Amino acid sequence: MATTSSTTVDVSDGQQNEIILEQSGSYYDYLGKDGEGYHHHVDEATNTVYVTPDRAERFLPDDAGLYWFRVRGELDHIEELERDEDRDKWVAYVDSVRGWTDRPVCLDVTDIFAAMHEGDRR
C-alpha cells in the first residue's frame, strides 16, 4: 500500500464560512457520507480528499457550460492521495473505521452498455 500524507485541521469559528474546495464538475467527485456524518469530497485535479460535515453546493457560474461544486465551513480532515488507485483504499479504510451511511452508486458505463447489448449479434 502506498503511503499517504494525512492532515487534521483545527477550525476556528471565523473559518466556518471559508471555502474549502471549489472545483468544476470535471474535477469534483463525491465519495459519500461516513458513519460519523462526515462527507468525503475529492478534488480530482490534486487527488485530494476533503472530509467535512457538509455536502457541497452545486452552482452554475455565468457563461459556464458545466456545474461547479463548492464546499464551505469546517474541515475535519485532508487526505492527499498519491495515486488514483489510492481512492479505493481510502474508501475501504473509511468503511473499516467509520463505515458508510451514504455511498453514491458507481456507474461503470462499460458494464451497463455490455449488459444492455448482451445477446446482440452482428
PDB file of C-alpha atoms in Angstrom:
ATOM      1  CA  MET A   1       0.000   0.000   0.000  1.00  0.00           C
ATOM      2  CA  ALA A   2       1.311   3.429  -0.879  1.00  0.00           C
ATOM      3  CA  THR A   3       1.852   5.851   1.922  1.00  0.00           C
ATOM      4  CA  THR A   4      -0.326   8.923   2.015  1.00  0.00           C
ATOM      5  CA  SER A   5       0.130  12.085   3.982  1.00  0.00           C
ATOM      6  CA  SER A   6      -2.606  12.886   6.456  1.00  0.00           C
ATOM      7  CA  THR A   7      -3.634  16.207   7.950  1.00  0.00           C
ATOM      8  CA  THR A   8      -6.026  17.016  10.769  1.00  0.00           C
ATOM      9  CA  VAL A   9      -7.151  20.627  10.905  1.00  0.00           C
ATOM     10  CA  ASP A  10      -8.486  22.669  13.843  1.00  0.00           C
ATOM     11  CA  VAL A  11     -11.007  25.218  12.615  1.00  0.00           C
ATOM     12  CA  SER A  12     -11.922  28.402  14.488  1.00  0.00           C
ATOM     13  CA  ASP A  13     -15.384  29.951  14.412  1.00  0.00           C
ATOM     14  CA  GLY A  14     -14.163  32.598  11.957  1.00  0.00           C
ATOM     15  CA  GLN A  15     -13.360  29.902   9.407  1.00  0.00           C
ATOM     16  CA  GLN A  16     -16.864  28.392   9.324  1.00  0.00           C
ATOM     17  CA  ASN A  17     -17.775  30.066   6.017  1.00  0.00           C
ATOM     18  CA  GLU A  18     -14.412  29.811   4.315  1.00  0.00           C
ATOM     19  CA  ILE A  19     -14.321  27.969   1.019  1.00  0.00           C
ATOM     20  CA  ILE A  20     -12.509  24.674   1.472  1.00  0.00           C
ATOM     21  CA  LEU A  21     -12.877  23.421  -2.079  1.00  0.00           C
ATOM     22  CA  GLU A  22     -14.258  24.929  -5.260  1.00  0.00           C
ATOM     23  CA  GLN A  23     -13.923  22.852  -8.401  1.00  0.00           C
ATOM     24  CA  SER A  24     -15.632  22.328 -11.733  1.00  0.00           C
ATOM     25  CA  GLY A  25     -17.737  19.226 -12.181  1.00  0.00           C
ATOM     26  CA  SER A  26     -14.960  17.790 -14.330  1.00  0.00           C
ATOM     27  CA  TYR A  27     -12.653  17.625 -11.325  1.00  0.00           C
ATOM     28  CA  TYR A  28     -15.052  17.121  -8.402  1.00  0.00           C
ATOM     29  CA  ASP A  29     -16.220  13.777  -7.060  1.00  0.00           C
ATOM     30  CA  TYR A  30     -18.318  12.907  -4.023  1.00  0.00           C
ATOM     31  CA  LEU A  31     -17.442   9.673  -2.246  1.00  0.00           C
ATOM     32  CA  GLY A  32     -20.300   9.698   0.254  1.00  0.00           C
ATOM     33  CA  LYS A  33     -21.267  10.215   3.884  1.00  0.00           C
ATOM     34  CA  ASP A  34     -19.498   8.150   6.533  1.00  0.00           C
ATOM     35  CA  GLY A  35     -20.928   6.604   9.688  1.00  0.00           C
ATOM     36  CA  GLU A  36     -19.921   9.642  11.774  1.00  0.00           C
ATOM     37  CA  GLY A  37     -21.855  12.018   9.499  1.00  0.00           C
ATOM     38  CA  TYR A  38     -18.912  13.452   7.553  1.00  0.00           C
ATOM     39  CA  HIS A  39     -18.928  13.942   3.789  1.00  0.00           C
ATOM     40  CA  HIS A  40     -15.956  12.933   1.640  1.00  0.00           C
ATOM     41  CA  HIS A  41     -15.217  15.182  -1.359  1.00  0.00           C
ATOM     42  CA  VAL A  42     -12.471  14.604  -3.933  1.00  0.00           C
ATOM     43  CA  ASP A  43     -10.539  17.240  -5.851  1.00  0.00           C
ATOM     44  CA  GLU A  44      -9.541  15.096  -8.813  1.00  0.00           C
ATOM     45  CA  ALA A  45      -7.086  17.725 -10.081  1.00  0.00           C
ATOM     46  CA  THR A  46      -4.912  17.248  -6.982  1.00  0.00           C
ATOM     47  CA  ASN A  47      -6.139  13.770  -5.955  1.00  0.00           C
ATOM     48  CA  THR A  48      -7.041  15.099  -2.507  1.00  0.00           C
ATOM     49  CA  VAL A  49      -9.923  14.012  -0.267  1.00  0.00           C
ATOM     50  CA  TYR A  50     -11.600  16.659   1.907  1.00  0.00           C
ATOM     51  CA  VAL A  51     -13.706  15.416   4.822  1.00  0.00           C
ATOM     52  CA  THR A  52     -16.318  17.916   6.034  1.00  0.00           C
ATOM     53  CA  PRO A  53     -19.590  17.936   7.992  1.00  0.00           C
ATOM     54  CA  ASP A  54     -21.419  19.462   4.999  1.00  0.00           C
ATOM     55  CA  ARG A  55     -22.243  18.497   1.440  1.00  0.00           C
ATOM     56  CA  ALA A  56     -21.064  20.599  -1.466  1.00  0.00           C
ATOM     57  CA  GLU A  57     -23.248  23.232  -3.040  1.00  0.00           C
ATOM     58  CA  ARG A  58     -23.680  22.932  -6.791  1.00  0.00           C
ATOM     59  CA  PHE A  59     -23.758  26.118  -8.833  1.00  0.00           C
ATOM     60  CA  LEU A  60     -23.558  27.248 -12.442  1.00  0.00           C
ATOM     61  CA  PRO A  61     -21.245  30.231 -12.980  1.00  0.00           C
ATOM     62  CA  ASP A  62     -22.200  32.860 -15.550  1.00  0.00           C
ATOM     63  CA  ASP A  63     -21.324  31.773 -19.094  1.00  0.00           C
ATOM     64  CA  ALA A  64     -20.319  28.295 -17.905  1.00  0.00           C
ATOM     65  CA  GLY A  65     -21.499  25.149 -19.595  1.00  0.00           C
ATOM     66  CA  LEU A  66     -20.703  22.960 -16.620  1.00  0.00           C
ATOM     67  CA  TYR A  67     -21.773  22.936 -12.970  1.00  0.00           C
ATOM     68  CA  TRP A  68     -19.206  23.701 -10.283  1.00  0.00           C
ATOM     69  CA  PHE A  69     -19.084  22.479  -6.684  1.00  0.00           C
ATOM     70  CA  ARG A  70     -18.188  24.481  -3.585  1.00  0.00           C
ATOM     71  CA  VAL A  71     -17.533  23.148  -0.084  1.00  0.00           C
ATOM     72  CA  ARG A  72     -17.644  25.670   2.772  1.00  0.00           C
ATOM     73  CA  GLY A  73     -17.333  25.534   6.524  1.00  0.00           C
ATOM     74  CA  GLU A  74     -15.430  23.211   8.778  1.00  0.00           C
ATOM     75  CA  LEU A  75     -12.738  20.831   7.664  1.00  0.00           C
ATOM     76  CA  ASP A  76     -12.349  17.590   9.596  1.00  0.00           C
ATOM     77  CA  HIS A  77      -9.559  16.000   7.585  1.00  0.00           C
ATOM     78  CA  ILE A  78      -7.498  16.242   4.383  1.00  0.00           C
ATOM     79  CA  GLU A  79      -6.090  13.122   2.744  1.00  0.00           C
ATOM     80  CA  GLU A  80      -3.586  13.644  -0.063  1.00  0.00           C
ATOM     81  CA  LEU A  81      -3.575  10.522  -2.210  1.00  0.00           C
ATOM     82  CA  GLU A  82      -0.502   9.608  -4.214  1.00  0.00           C
ATOM     83  CA  ARG A  83      -2.214   7.643  -6.992  1.00  0.00           C
ATOM     84  CA  ASP A  84      -5.727   7.291  -8.369  1.00  0.00           C
ATOM     85  CA  GLU A  85      -5.834   3.718  -7.058  1.00  0.00           C
ATOM     86  CA  ASP A  86      -5.444   5.048  -3.507  1.00  0.00           C
ATOM     87  CA  ARG A  87      -9.023   6.322  -3.640  1.00  0.00           C
ATOM     88  CA  ASP A  88     -10.330   2.747  -3.420  1.00  0.00           C
ATOM     89  CA  LYS A  89      -8.031   2.183  -0.442  1.00  0.00           C
ATOM     90  CA  TRP A  90      -9.402   5.339   1.212  1.00  0.00           C
ATOM     91  CA  VAL A  91     -12.976   4.133   0.683  1.00  0.00           C
ATOM     92  CA  ALA A  92     -12.076   0.740   2.188  1.00  0.00           C
ATOM     93  CA  TYR A  93     -10.274   2.391   5.114  1.00  0.00           C
ATOM     94  CA  VAL A  94     -13.267   4.611   5.930  1.00  0.00           C
ATOM     95  CA  ASP A  95     -15.546   1.587   5.626  1.00  0.00           C
ATOM     96  CA  SER A  96     -13.459  -0.309   8.198  1.00  0.00           C
ATOM     97  CA  VAL A  97     -13.085   2.613  10.634  1.00  0.00           C
ATOM     98  CA  ARG A  98     -16.270   4.718  10.356  1.00  0.00           C
ATOM     99  CA  GLY A  99     -18.459   2.817   7.928  1.00  0.00           C
ATOM    100  CA  TRP A 100     -20.534   4.436   5.194  1.00  0.00           C
ATOM    101  CA  THR A 101     -24.145   5.538   5.585  1.00  0.00           C
ATOM    102  CA  ASP A 102     -24.470   7.030   2.114  1.00  0.00           C
ATOM    103  CA  ARG A 103     -22.347   5.877  -0.802  1.00  0.00           C
ATOM    104  CA  PRO A 104     -23.162   7.044  -4.334  1.00  0.00           C
ATOM    105  CA  VAL A 105     -23.685   4.277  -6.823  1.00  0.00           C
ATOM    106  CA  CYS A 106     -20.628   3.879  -9.009  1.00  0.00           C
ATOM    107  CA  LEU A 107     -21.777   3.621 -12.601  1.00  0.00           C
ATOM    108  CA  ASP A 108     -19.467   1.742 -14.901  1.00  0.00           C
ATOM    109  CA  VAL A 109     -20.855   2.688 -18.294  1.00  0.00           C
ATOM    110  CA  THR A 110     -18.959  -0.129 -20.000  1.00  0.00           C
ATOM    111  CA  ASP A 111     -20.683  -2.772 -17.863  1.00  0.00           C
ATOM    112  CA  ILE A 112     -24.084  -1.117 -18.316  1.00  0.00           C
ATOM    113  CA  PHE A 113     -23.630  -0.900 -22.082  1.00  0.00           C
ATOM    114  CA  ALA A 114     -22.482  -4.536 -22.263  1.00  0.00           C
ATOM    115  CA  ALA A 115     -25.479  -5.697 -20.207  1.00  0.00           C
ATOM    116  CA  MET A 116     -27.875  -3.752 -22.429  1.00  0.00           C
ATOM    117  CA  HIS A 117     -26.498  -5.406 -25.533  1.00  0.00           C
ATOM    118  CA  GLU A 118     -25.993  -8.888 -24.148  1.00  0.00           C
ATOM    119  CA  GLY A 119     -27.156 -11.358 -26.775  1.00  0.00           C
ATOM    120  CA  ASP A 120     -26.900  -8.903 -29.669  1.00  0.00           C
ATOM    121  CA  ARG A 121     -25.298 -10.406 -32.734  1.00  0.00           C
ATOM    122  CA  ARG A 122     -23.753  -8.593 -35.636  1.00  0.00           C
TER     123      ARG A 122
END
